[in-house]
Amino acid sequence: MCLSQVHAAINKQTAEGIKIIKRLINQRSTSTDACGIRECALLLKNIMSGLGIKAYLIETEGNPVVYGEVLSNEPDAPTLVLYNHYDVQPIGAETDWTTPPFSATEKDGRIYGRGAGDNKGQLAANLFGVSEYLRVNGQVPVNIKFIIEGEEEIGCPSFKRFLKNNKDLLKGDIVIICDSSIHSSGAPYMIYGVRGSLKLSLRSVTANTDHHSGNKGGVIPEAAWELVQVLASMYDKNYNVTIDGFYDGIIEPNNKELQWIDSIPYDPDELTAAYELAKPLSLSRREYYYRLMFRPTLSILGIKSGLVQNGGIPGAIPGSAQAILNIRFPYPQTVDHLFRAVEKHVKNINPGIEVIFHSSSPAARTKTDLPILNTIESALENAFGKKVIHLPSMGASWASFCLWEQVMNMPAVIIPYANIDENNHSPNENISINCFITGAHAIAEIIYALGNA
Amino acid sequence: MCLSQVHAAINKQTAEGIKIIKRLINQRSTSTDACGIRECALLLKNIMSGLGIKAYLIETEGNPVVYGEVLSNEPDAPTLVLYNHYDVQPIGAETDWTTPPFSATEKDGRIYGRGAGDNKGQLAANLFGVSEYLRVNGQVPVNIKFIIEGEEEIGCPSFKRFLKNNKDLLKGDIVIICDSSIHSSGAPYMIYGVRGSLKLSLRSVTANTDHHSGNKGGVIPEAAWELVQVLASMYDKNYNVTIDGFYDGIIEPNNKELQWIDSIPYDPDELTAAYELAKPLSLSRREYYYRLMFRPTLSILGIKSGLVQNGGIPGAIPGSAQAILNIRFPYPQTVDHLFRAVEKHVKNINPGIEVIFHSSSPAARTKTDLPILNTIESALENAFGKKVIHLPSMGASWASFCLWEQVMNMPAVIIPYANIDENNHSPNENISINCFITGAHAIAEIIYALGNA
């Protein structure tokens, strides 16, 4: 098999590849309102068939998954599963867009439109790379399975059941999730895990009505104070969480992971500016990534009590107060353990305060010592011409990531293709044509490398 | 002079008195939008003239004050100043009213309409009582000055200047403010002071934008935590304020005031139910009233950070957080002292948190050992047939109360006439005809008693 001809073909046929992105963008597929979902799934199936990929829709309890496969002639070929999604975020205010969101527009080396980066452009890169590989070589050295979901932007509600129902069909040696963006330097990421997420509320009710702060101030309990007292008891001044059991079961980074962390680009001044922080970030590189990947953290997403306005302040003591908290936690911590720890803590401090569960997503981490990951790493470095940045975990959560391990018992790795300014979930979403083409080269490299490992 | 004939006349002429209330209610006079203000002032002047009270408008920087006087023939007659206001609150949602708010309606022994209780009904009681006194006796034994303001419901912005500009005209031995409501038992109050009020904000800004709680949770400072930490530092678990200097300069109640407190009706179970509290009030009578009258208290009127909703919680760490605080403080504490104390405290804990002044009203207390107050007390007990409940101070604030002492150097006492369920500032405002008539009897008693003291 020849790889250099595949690269040459990808470069030569770029315009054909871009057509795939454009056709997909032009078919709206917003899962929040299910608008165009089935049309997009069918379009995608047709595009894939046209590229020589056997494709069909698999119905789920929700939106259909588009399944595709290109099987190898080699009897012992490994199986590579590629995960993408064809649904997109809503567009927000159309007036914030400089191009029509559902009409793909090429401009300044980028393709603009809803889904360009997240995730149609990255999906198209995989389709394009695989199809060029196939066209040049007439076959592939690995079995390739495409799993293209239609509910990613609404939290993958049907995906777990889908995996369970199609275990044999979907089985593979590794799943690569091509989503999110590469590093600003152009270096590729390999991301091996996600933090879990637990959203919950603390709710304090001291009276069923508000009270005049003059007539009652000082003689009745105040919901906001009670809430503040409990919240304050959860943290020390160094942002260490003081909830008993909060850090139970966390696994410290091993030497390899520490080395990886030490190689992640980190410029606190740049981040301070980019994050628009009031005070400069003072964490060391290790502290920064350690906290983000290996430690559970507790954030206040919102507090509400009474009325906050800068004029005409009514003198009312609110009878209730609520705070929404978000715990992000590393594998192998669990939602149950953390929720119970919070409940116990709150009960100890103030049993009158209610702890309300909202939603959760588990943490997961792929074993990082699998030989197949080294093969992929080399392939990526060939395609990108830069060293891979290894992230033991994202700080964020990703419900479907966890399912690969949980349901399929398969290792998963996130390999983003999009440019850092893809504006996903925002107006003027785009993918740079360079990133798209590099993605296609990357998947070709990976196929070749896995076939020759 | 004859008092019993005055009482008889008030009882006989009740229908005439009620006409005064109705005419005043029917002329809308909402100071928030200045609608009908001047019309009401002119109507009031005409009503007063018709009752034999010399009346005219005094222009201010804002709405006119209606001034009225009935002078005594006695050369050394004391001067009684009666304060009321003719402006009213907005009506809120008209659909919440069972009668038209600006069309006085008599029903079940009450007059309904905006301003019925606050303050047109109480004003009418004074006008009616004085005019009947005058009609029966042809003269009064005290000089009576009516000062009827048109900006009470918007915080009396012109009143201080008005007093300063008309010091000689308005001078008197005591001012009686007839506003608010009597005790639920029907007993009258004499209220000798008001707490001051200071409204301020604490504002915490850690970033100029919100941040993804997965990607940043644990590595950036969080505005809400910083605010919570500062707030929590202001209180101990027993609701004692831990701000240095917060209790500076407070005066403990003297024996007479303690006796008064011991005589104020207090049923914590009844209050728990009336206030709709989640936990029963456990303060003793003395603690309850001591806190409300003699101690500064610190309430949170509002906290806002991020978004609080029970579904679809976005995972964003808010970059800013704000709390609105209200300090209610007893005489002779000052706004300046307390604001500086808060500023200093916040600066010590977290100098990054901004302290913002919103508004204030001073504390005031009338000396309670003046003989004239004893005279008024007896008069009230004659009219109400019940013992006076003496309140050394209200828990609430009252900007214009303070001005009598501050600008005029005159003692002031609040003597409410309205029923406890007058629904002031609420839909279906009303005054019971009994309360109205008792108010008219009360002012007649007071005039008689002061003239014969």
CSV table of C-alpha atoms in Angstrom, one decimal, chain A residues 51-407:
chain,number,residue,atom,x,y,z
A,51,LEU,CA,-17.3,7.7,-1.5
A,52,GLY,CA,-17.3,3.9,-1.4
A,53,ILE,CA,-18.2,3.6,2.2
A,54,LYS,CA,-21.0,1.1,3.0
A,55,ALA,CA,-23.4,3.2,5.0
A,56,TYR,CA,-26.8,2.9,6.6
A,57,LEU,CA,-28.9,4.5,9.3
A,58,ILE,CA,-29.4,2.7,12.6
A,59,GLU,CA,-32.5,3.8,14.4
A,60,THR,CA,-32.3,4.7,18.0
A,61,GLU,CA,-34.8,5.9,20.6
A,62,GLY,CA,-34.0,9.4,19.3
A,63,ASN,CA,-32.2,10.6,16.2
A,64,PRO,CA,-30.7,7.9,13.9
A,65,VAL,CA,-27.0,7.1,14.0
A,66,VAL,CA,-25.3,6.9,10.6
A,67,TYR,CA,-23.2,3.9,10.5
A,68,GLY,CA,-20.5,3.3,7.9
A,69,GLU,CA,-17.8,0.7,7.3
A,70,VAL,CA,-14.9,-0.1,5.1
A,71,LEU,CA,-13.6,-3.5,5.9
A,72,SER,CA,-10.1,-4.7,5.2
A,73,ASN,CA,-9.2,-7.8,3.3
A,74,GLU,CA,-6.6,-8.7,5.9
A,75,PRO,CA,-8.0,-11.4,8.2
A,76,ASP,CA,-6.4,-10.1,11.4
A,77,ALA,CA,-6.7,-6.4,10.6
A,78,PRO,CA,-7.3,-4.2,13.6
A,79,THR,CA,-10.6,-2.3,13.8
A,80,LEU,CA,-10.6,1.4,14.1
A,81,VAL,CA,-13.8,3.1,15.2
A,82,LEU,CA,-14.2,6.8,14.2
A,83,TYR,CA,-16.8,8.8,16.2
A,84,ASN,CA,-18.2,12.0,14.8
A,85,HIS,CA,-21.6,13.7,15.0
A,86,TYR,CA,-23.8,15.2,12.4
A,87,ASP,CA,-26.0,17.3,14.6
A,88,VAL,CA,-25.2,20.9,15.3
A,89,GLN,CA,-25.9,23.6,17.8
A,90,PRO,CA,-28.6,26.2,17.3
A,91,ILE,CA,-27.3,29.3,15.6
A,92,GLY,CA,-28.2,31.9,18.2
A,93,ALA,CA,-28.8,35.3,16.8
A,94,GLU,CA,-28.5,35.2,13.0
A,95,THR,CA,-27.6,38.9,13.0
A,96,ASP,CA,-24.3,37.9,14.8
A,97,TRP,CA,-23.3,35.9,11.7
A,98,THR,CA,-21.4,37.5,8.9
A,99,THR,CA,-22.3,34.7,6.5
A,100,PRO,CA,-25.5,32.7,6.4
A,101,PRO,CA,-25.1,29.9,9.0
A,102,PHE,CA,-26.7,27.2,6.8
A,103,SER,CA,-25.1,28.2,3.6
A,104,ALA,CA,-21.4,27.2,3.6
A,105,THR,CA,-19.2,30.1,2.6
A,106,GLU,CA,-15.5,29.9,1.7
A,107,LYS,CA,-13.6,32.9,2.9
A,108,ASP,CA,-9.9,33.6,3.8
A,109,GLY,CA,-8.9,30.0,3.8
A,110,ARG,CA,-11.9,28.9,5.9
A,111,ILE,CA,-15.3,27.4,5.5
A,112,TYR,CA,-17.9,29.2,7.5
A,113,GLY,CA,-21.2,27.8,8.6
A,114,ARG,CA,-22.9,26.1,11.6
A,115,GLY,CA,-21.2,22.8,12.1
A,116,ALA,CA,-18.1,23.8,10.1
A,117,GLY,CA,-15.9,23.0,13.1
A,118,ASP,CA,-18.3,21.1,15.3
A,119,ASN,CA,-18.4,18.6,13.8
A,120,LYS,CA,-19.2,18.4,10.1
A,121,GLY,CA,-15.7,19.6,9.0
A,122,GLN,CA,-13.9,17.1,11.1
A,123,LEU,CA,-16.3,14.4,10.1
A,124,ALA,CA,-15.7,15.4,6.4
A,125,ALA,CA,-11.9,15.1,7.0
A,126,ASN,CA,-12.3,11.5,8.1
A,127,LEU,CA,-14.6,10.7,5.2
A,128,PHE,CA,-12.3,12.4,2.7
A,129,GLY,CA,-9.1,10.8,4.1
A,130,VAL,CA,-10.6,7.3,4.2
A,131,SER,CA,-12.1,7.6,0.7
A,132,GLU,CA,-8.9,8.9,-0.8
A,133,TYR,CA,-7.0,6.1,0.9
A,134,LEU,CA,-9.5,3.7,-0.6
A,135,ARG,CA,-9.4,5.3,-4.1
A,136,VAL,CA,-5.6,5.2,-4.3
A,137,ASN,CA,-5.1,1.8,-2.8
A,138,GLY,CA,-8.3,0.0,-3.6
A,139,GLN,CA,-8.4,-1.3,-0.1
A,140,VAL,CA,-7.6,-0.4,3.5
A,141,PRO,CA,-5.3,-2.3,5.9
A,142,VAL,CA,-7.6,-1.8,8.9
A,143,ASN,CA,-11.3,-2.2,9.4
A,144,ILE,CA,-12.9,1.2,9.7
A,145,LYS,CA,-16.2,1.8,11.3
A,146,PHE,CA,-17.9,5.2,11.3
A,147,ILE,CA,-20.3,6.0,14.0
A,148,ILE,CA,-21.9,9.3,13.4
A,149,GLU,CA,-24.3,10.4,16.1
A,150,GLY,CA,-27.2,12.8,15.8
A,151,GLU,CA,-27.7,13.8,19.4
A,152,GLU,CA,-24.2,14.9,20.6
A,153,GLU,CA,-25.3,18.5,21.1
A,154,ILE,CA,-28.2,17.5,23.3
A,155,GLY,CA,-26.2,15.2,25.6
A,156,CYS,CA,-26.3,11.9,23.7
A,157,PRO,CA,-29.6,10.7,25.4
A,158,SER,CA,-29.9,7.6,23.1
A,159,PHE,CA,-26.3,6.7,22.7
A,160,LYS,CA,-25.8,4.4,25.7
A,161,ARG,CA,-28.7,2.2,24.6
A,162,PHE,CA,-27.5,2.4,21.0
A,163,LEU,CA,-24.1,1.0,22.0
A,164,LYS,CA,-25.7,-1.7,24.1
A,165,ASN,CA,-28.0,-2.7,21.3
A,166,ASN,CA,-25.1,-2.9,18.7
A,167,LYS,CA,-22.2,-4.1,20.7
A,168,ASP,CA,-21.0,-6.7,18.2
A,169,LEU,CA,-21.4,-4.4,15.2
A,170,LEU,CA,-19.5,-1.5,16.8
A,171,LYS,CA,-16.7,-3.5,18.4
A,172,GLY,CA,-13.2,-2.3,17.6
A,173,ASP,CA,-9.7,-2.0,19.0
A,174,ILE,CA,-9.9,1.7,19.6
A,175,VAL,CA,-12.3,4.6,19.1
A,176,ILE,CA,-11.0,8.0,17.9
A,177,ILE,CA,-13.3,10.9,18.7
A,178,CYS,CA,-12.5,13.7,16.3
A,179,ASP,CA,-13.9,16.8,17.9
A,180,SER,CA,-12.8,20.0,19.6
A,181,SER,CA,-9.7,22.0,18.5
A,182,ILE,CA,-6.0,21.6,18.2
A,183,HIS,CA,-3.5,23.7,20.2
A,184,SER,CA,-3.0,27.3,19.1
A,185,SER,CA,0.6,26.4,18.0
A,186,GLY,CA,-0.9,23.9,15.5
A,187,ALA,CA,0.2,20.9,17.5
A,188,PRO,CA,-2.2,18.0,17.7
A,189,TYR,CA,-3.7,16.7,21.0
A,190,MET,CA,-4.3,13.2,22.2
A,191,ILE,CA,-6.7,13.4,25.0
A,192,TYR,CA,-7.2,10.3,27.2
A,193,GLY,CA,-9.9,11.2,29.6
A,194,VAL,CA,-12.6,13.5,30.7
A,195,ARG,CA,-13.6,14.8,34.1
A,196,GLY,CA,-17.0,13.9,35.4
A,197,SER,CA,-19.5,16.6,36.2
A,198,LEU,CA,-22.1,16.9,38.9
A,199,LYS,CA,-24.5,19.8,39.0
A,200,LEU,CA,-26.5,20.3,42.2
A,201,SER,CA,-28.2,23.1,44.1
A,202,LEU,CA,-28.2,24.2,47.7
A,203,ARG,CA,-31.5,25.8,48.6
A,204,SER,CA,-32.2,27.7,51.7
A,205,VAL,CA,-35.7,28.7,52.7
A,206,THR,CA,-36.2,30.6,56.0
A,207,ALA,CA,-39.7,32.0,55.2
A,208,ASN,CA,-42.3,31.5,52.6
A,209,THR,CA,-42.3,35.2,51.9
A,210,ASP,CA,-39.9,38.2,51.8
A,211,HIS,CA,-39.7,40.5,54.8
A,212,HIS,CA,-39.2,44.2,55.3
A,213,SER,CA,-35.6,44.7,56.3
A,214,GLY,CA,-36.5,47.4,58.7
A,215,ASN,CA,-39.3,45.7,60.5
A,216,LYS,CA,-37.7,42.3,60.6
A,217,GLY,CA,-34.0,42.8,60.0
A,218,GLY,CA,-32.1,41.2,62.9
A,219,VAL,CA,-34.9,39.2,64.4
A,220,ILE,CA,-35.7,36.6,61.7
A,221,PRO,CA,-33.3,34.1,60.1
A,222,GLU,CA,-32.2,35.1,56.7
A,223,ALA,CA,-32.0,32.6,53.8
A,224,ALA,CA,-29.1,34.3,52.1
A,225,TRP,CA,-26.9,34.3,55.2
A,226,GLU,CA,-27.7,30.6,55.9
A,227,LEU,CA,-26.7,29.8,52.4
A,228,VAL,CA,-23.6,31.9,52.5
A,229,GLN,CA,-22.5,30.2,55.7
A,230,VAL,CA,-22.8,26.8,54.3
A,231,LEU,CA,-21.1,27.7,51.0
A,232,ALA,CA,-18.2,29.4,52.9
A,233,SER,CA,-17.8,26.2,54.9
A,234,MET,CA,-17.0,24.3,51.8
A,235,TYR,CA,-13.8,26.0,50.9
A,236,ASP,CA,-10.7,27.3,52.6
A,237,LYS,CA,-8.9,30.5,51.5
A,238,ASN,CA,-6.7,28.6,49.1
A,239,TYR,CA,-9.6,27.1,47.2
A,240,ASN,CA,-9.1,23.7,48.8
A,241,VAL,CA,-12.5,22.1,49.3
A,242,THR,CA,-13.1,21.2,52.9
A,243,ILE,CA,-15.9,18.7,52.3
A,244,ASP,CA,-15.1,15.5,54.0
A,245,GLY,CA,-14.3,12.8,51.4
A,246,PHE,CA,-14.2,15.3,48.5
A,247,TYR,CA,-10.7,14.1,47.5
A,248,ASP,CA,-11.3,10.4,48.2
A,249,GLY,CA,-10.0,8.0,45.6
A,250,ILE,CA,-8.2,10.4,43.4
A,251,ILE,CA,-5.2,8.9,41.6
A,252,GLU,CA,-2.0,11.0,41.4
A,253,PRO,CA,-0.4,11.4,38.0
A,254,ASN,CA,2.3,8.8,37.2
A,255,ASN,CA,5.7,9.7,35.9
A,256,LYS,CA,4.6,9.5,32.3
A,257,GLU,CA,1.7,11.7,33.0
A,258,LEU,CA,3.8,14.2,34.9
A,259,GLN,CA,6.2,14.3,31.9
A,260,TRP,CA,3.3,14.9,29.6
A,261,ILE,CA,2.0,17.7,31.9
A,262,ASP,CA,5.5,19.2,31.8
A,263,SER,CA,5.3,19.3,28.0
A,264,ILE,CA,2.0,21.0,27.7
A,265,PRO,CA,2.5,24.6,26.6
A,266,TYR,CA,1.7,26.9,29.5
A,267,ASP,CA,2.0,30.7,29.6
A,268,PRO,CA,0.1,32.0,32.6
A,269,ASP,CA,0.4,35.6,31.3
A,270,GLU,CA,-1.1,34.7,28.0
A,271,LEU,CA,-3.9,32.8,29.7
A,272,THR,CA,-4.5,35.7,32.1
A,273,ALA,CA,-5.0,37.9,29.1
A,274,ALA,CA,-7.0,35.4,27.1
A,275,TYR,CA,-9.3,34.6,30.1
A,276,GLU,CA,-9.6,38.3,30.9
A,277,LEU,CA,-8.8,37.7,34.5
A,278,ALA,CA,-8.7,40.5,37.1
A,279,LYS,CA,-5.6,39.1,38.7
A,280,PRO,CA,-2.7,37.3,37.0
A,281,LEU,CA,-2.7,33.5,37.2
A,282,SER,CA,-0.1,32.4,39.7
A,283,LEU,CA,-0.3,28.6,39.4
A,284,SER,CA,2.7,26.7,38.2
A,285,ARG,CA,2.2,24.6,35.1
A,286,ARG,CA,2.0,21.4,37.2
A,287,GLU,CA,-0.5,22.9,39.6
A,288,TYR,CA,-2.6,24.2,36.8
A,289,TYR,CA,-2.9,21.0,34.9
A,290,TYR,CA,-2.9,18.9,38.0
A,291,ARG,CA,-6.0,20.7,39.3
A,292,LEU,CA,-7.7,20.6,35.9
A,293,MET,CA,-7.1,16.9,35.2
A,294,PHE,CA,-6.4,15.0,38.5
A,295,ARG,CA,-8.4,16.8,41.1
A,296,PRO,CA,-12.0,17.4,41.7
A,297,THR,CA,-13.0,21.0,41.8
A,298,LEU,CA,-16.1,22.8,43.1
A,299,SER,CA,-17.5,25.9,41.3
A,300,ILE,CA,-20.4,28.1,42.0
A,301,LEU,CA,-22.3,28.4,38.7
A,302,GLY,CA,-24.9,30.7,40.1
A,303,ILE,CA,-26.3,32.3,43.3
A,304,LYS,CA,-29.7,33.9,43.5
A,305,SER,CA,-31.5,35.5,46.4
A,306,GLY,CA,-33.7,38.5,46.3
A,307,LEU,CA,-33.3,41.2,43.8
A,308,VAL,CA,-30.0,42.8,42.7
A,309,GLN,CA,-30.3,46.1,40.9
A,310,ASN,CA,-28.4,49.3,41.3
A,311,GLY,CA,-31.3,51.6,41.6
A,312,GLY,CA,-34.6,51.5,43.5
A,313,ILE,CA,-33.5,48.7,45.8
A,314,PRO,CA,-36.5,47.3,47.7
A,315,GLY,CA,-35.9,46.8,51.4
A,316,ALA,CA,-36.9,43.2,51.4
A,317,ILE,CA,-35.1,40.3,53.1
A,318,PRO,CA,-35.6,37.3,50.8
A,319,GLY,CA,-37.1,34.2,52.3
A,320,SER,CA,-35.1,31.9,50.0
A,321,ALA,CA,-31.7,31.6,48.4
A,322,GLN,CA,-30.3,29.2,46.0
A,323,ALA,CA,-26.8,28.3,44.7
A,324,ILE,CA,-26.0,26.1,41.8
A,325,LEU,CA,-22.8,24.2,42.2
A,326,ASN,CA,-20.7,22.2,39.8
A,327,ILE,CA,-18.3,19.5,40.8
A,328,ARG,CA,-15.9,18.4,38.1
A,329,PHE,CA,-14.1,15.3,39.2
A,330,PRO,CA,-11.4,12.9,37.9
A,331,TYR,CA,-11.7,9.2,37.2
A,332,PRO,CA,-12.3,7.0,39.2
A,333,GLN,CA,-14.4,9.3,41.5
A,334,THR,CA,-18.1,8.8,41.2
A,335,VAL,CA,-21.2,11.1,41.3
A,336,ASP,CA,-22.7,9.0,44.1
A,337,HIS,CA,-19.8,9.4,46.4
A,338,LEU,CA,-19.5,13.1,45.8
A,339,PHE,CA,-23.2,13.9,46.1
A,340,ARG,CA,-23.4,12.0,49.3
A,341,ALA,CA,-20.3,13.9,50.6
A,342,VAL,CA,-21.9,17.2,49.9
A,343,GLU,CA,-25.2,16.1,51.4
A,344,LYS,CA,-23.4,15.0,54.6
A,345,HIS,CA,-21.4,18.2,54.8
A,346,VAL,CA,-24.5,20.4,54.4
A,347,LYS,CA,-26.5,18.3,56.9
A,348,ASN,CA,-23.7,18.8,59.5
A,349,ILE,CA,-23.5,22.6,59.0
A,350,ASN,CA,-27.2,23.3,58.5
A,351,PRO,CA,-29.7,20.5,58.1
A,352,GLY,CA,-32.3,23.0,57.0
A,353,ILE,CA,-30.6,23.5,53.7
A,354,GLU,CA,-31.8,21.3,50.9
A,355,VAL,CA,-29.4,19.6,48.5
A,356,ILE,CA,-30.9,19.1,45.0
A,357,PHE,CA,-29.4,16.9,42.3
A,358,HIS,CA,-29.6,18.3,38.8
A,359,SER,CA,-27.5,16.3,36.4
A,360,SER,CA,-24.3,14.4,36.1
A,361,SER,CA,-21.8,12.9,33.7
A,362,PRO,CA,-19.2,10.3,34.7
A,363,ALA,CA,-15.5,10.7,34.6
A,364,ALA,CA,-13.4,8.4,32.4
A,365,ARG,CA,-9.8,7.8,31.5
A,366,THR,CA,-8.3,5.5,28.9
A,367,LYS,CA,-5.2,3.5,29.9
A,368,THR,CA,-2.3,5.4,28.4
A,369,ASP,CA,0.1,2.5,28.1
A,370,LEU,CA,-1.5,0.8,25.1
A,371,PRO,CA,0.9,0.2,22.2
A,372,ILE,CA,-1.8,1.3,19.7
A,373,LEU,CA,-1.6,4.8,21.2
A,374,ASN,CA,2.1,5.0,20.4
A,375,THR,CA,1.3,4.1,16.8
A,376,ILE,CA,-1.3,6.8,16.5
A,377,GLU,CA,1.0,9.3,18.1
A,378,SER,CA,3.6,8.7,15.4
A,379,ALA,CA,1.0,8.9,12.7
A,380,LEU,CA,-0.3,12.2,14.0
A,381,GLU,CA,3.2,13.7,14.3
A,382,ASN,CA,3.8,12.8,10.6
A,383,ALA,CA,0.6,14.5,9.6
A,384,PHE,CA,0.9,17.6,11.7
A,385,GLY,CA,4.6,17.9,11.6
A,386,LYS,CA,4.6,18.7,15.3
A,387,LYS,CA,4.9,16.8,18.5
A,388,VAL,CA,1.7,15.5,20.0
A,389,ILE,CA,0.5,17.3,23.2
A,390,HIS,CA,-0.8,14.5,25.5
A,391,LEU,CA,-3.6,15.5,27.9
A,392,PRO,CA,-4.2,12.8,30.5
A,393,SER,CA,-7.7,14.3,30.8
A,394,MET,CA,-9.7,17.2,29.7
A,395,GLY,CA,-10.9,19.4,32.4
A,396,ALA,CA,-14.4,19.2,30.8
A,397,SER,CA,-16.8,16.4,30.7
A,398,TRP,CA,-18.1,14.3,27.7
A,399,ALA,CA,-20.9,11.9,28.4
A,400,SER,CA,-20.4,9.7,25.3
A,401,PHE,CA,-16.6,9.4,25.9
A,402,CYS,CA,-17.2,7.4,29.1
A,403,LEU,CA,-19.6,5.1,27.3
A,404,TRP,CA,-16.9,3.5,25.2
A,405,GLU,CA,-15.2,2.2,28.2
A,406,GLN,CA,-18.3,1.6,30.2
A,407,VAL,CA,-20.4,-0.2,27.6
